[in-house]
Amino acid sequence: MKRLTPFKTVLVFAAITLVILSISRLYLSILYFERIGSFPELLGILFQGVRVDLIIASYLYLIPMLVSIWLSGKLGARLTSALIKPWLCLALVLSVFMELVTPEFILEYDIRPNRLFIDYLGYPREVFGMLWEGYKPAIFLAVFGVLVIVISARKLLSRVSTETGSFSTMQKVCLTFIIFVVGVAAARSSLQHRPFNPAMVYYSNDNLVNSLMLNSTYSVLYAAYNTGSEEQAADLYGRMRPQEIIEAVQESAAIDNQPFLSKDIPTLRFHPASYQGAPKNIVILLQESLGARYVGSLGGEDLTPNLDALMPQGWVFNHAYATGTRSVRGIEAVFTGFSPGPSRSVVKLNKSQSGFFSLASLLKRHDYHTQFIYGGESHFDNMKSFFLGNGVDDIRDLSTFDEPRFVGSWGASDQDLYAEAHKQFVKLDKASRPFFSLVFTTSNHTPWEYPDNCPAAYSGNRQSRENAIRYADCALGEFIRKAKASDYWKDTLFLIIADHDSRVQGSDMVPIDHFRIPALILGAGVAPKVDARLVSQIDFPTTLLSLAGISDAHPMLGFDLTRAVPRSKQRAPIQYGENYSWLSADHAVVLRPKLPARVYAHDGNKLLEQLDNQQYEGEINRTKANALWSNLAYSKGFYRNAR
């Protein structure tokens, strides 16, 4: 009937959306069938996926469907053309576009588009440059797909008559009520107190497999909804009283008799330095995306001959683990010593933009010059705001470099970065004042752009991660050789450490082999040795202060690795998506959102057999407390400098 025309059009677009989402899910499921494991599980994913697709279809099409019921006459025809048709076209384009970009996103991050996708939207220049250089086929596919959908949608809509009949008022009211109830029920997709959330359909230890049941539009919108929430941990893992959290966290961190000094800063303790001489300079060389699996001396691929040659010259840690999968998480760990949690890194959160504890803010009290050197634009990921608000005096980024020789999508090459760092260190050394510098590399980042003037054993496709690692390693070796010949070498501690591994992925709840990273302390009287202890990124700020001769009170929970750490205390906290793991020497506790914890044996690279939770109740409680600590400390202002 004519009067049903707008209503039927909305239904047609909703049906097309559902079909496209199901086809995309089927394609991805076939592509990753090996990780799904069986045909019945595949059917389960497709069935649950329809449920999620109905949710997103309700969000996208419920309002135009309700509006279309009330359209009638000439005004209804005009509103159909002006509002309903564009809405339908945009909703369909959004769904198709998100599915078209999903395969490349999964290839890079091993999960559907999520909060990371939203974070990157804030930096269009850097991201578009990266995409254009490294993902041209994906860009062309997405653009082509969107154009096809737009043209097809317009053709379909052109056949829709804008003439409308008239429902009686009672018919409109009844239809509105029925459609509203059905739409809301589909959007909630649950008869429980709370509406649907992804945990209701998750069943696998593999995050990718779980995410296949979603669609990418829903995944991104759900992430956007949760981005505004900075206190998620208790909702994910269950609640504990604040005092319970504090006591468990204090017990986890205590390895000596130093008392906790303040109720207002619960983790504040005095940390005596193991070195008692004149303060040393501290330089952290934060390596982009360098997992242990690429480092030959750590049992990985033979891609880092310069770093491997440096290992016997310093204090090398064979079992060091990153706290997360993002650069800002690595910065959070090595710059502030703050523990990871399910919220965004404190680098990006509002309450931590000033007055938050950092190495720089502590070292300023000891008359250090504090500095951040980065080859890109320092505003990226909110780094500039965070550093300036928390103790960094001097930021050197691409805009301050003198004629860099090579600039790619993410900024100046590592050679240009190290040239700037060397220039700065020479100048600061002449000022006879100790300095702290965080030097953050970029060349080992997709789309893997680098110059030709650093000789390395490149092979195969030049624009590949393997060759980018070879280049970054070559630039590092070149810098260290120059630093050794300089006057500042004898007074400087260098920490070479990765921010995270690249492309963290795997079928485990937490693929721990992808969190193992290289960590090496060089220079200023550091005796060569191999350390086999299990350590975390959060241990290195405390250790550097001790090696540099800085005795002071601070709230960091990391261990001073110059001292003995009992095997029972060794741990590595890891945040992997919404899963939180407390990796200890003998086992790993894994917290999952809204599900019971699990305990596994591990070999340092992989989770092994599941263990009996009843035997590890204390460890589960400790893990939960540490997972909740980051939100508690952030929201209550517990993590700050002592006055």
XYZ file of C-alpha atoms in Angstrom, residues 298 311 314-320 516-517 519-521 527-535 539-540 543 560-565 570:
33
model
C 66.484 -13.453 23.364
C 73.701 -7.224 25.457
C 75.338 -4.235 30.114
C 72.644 -5.515 32.447
C 70.257 -7.529 30.297
C 66.856 -8.815 31.441
C 65.822 -12.027 29.742
C 62.258 -12.094 31.068
C 60.958 -8.536 30.929
C 57.961 -10.220 26.357
C 60.275 -7.369 25.365
C 65.351 -4.497 28.276
C 68.994 -3.498 28.707
C 70.714 -1.028 31.042
C 78.432 -4.201 35.318
C 77.565 -6.694 32.552
C 75.245 -9.457 33.734
C 72.277 -11.521 32.649
C 69.182 -11.274 34.857
C 66.738 -14.176 34.561
C 64.155 -12.800 37.006
C 60.600 -12.136 35.899
C 60.332 -8.336 35.683
C 60.216 -2.002 37.711
C 62.576 0.065 35.589
C 65.669 0.737 39.347
C 64.346 -1.815 42.774
C 66.039 -4.552 40.780
C 69.447 -3.715 42.259
C 68.114 -5.561 45.320
C 66.969 -9.135 45.783
C 63.348 -9.786 44.828
C 58.235 -11.477 41.037
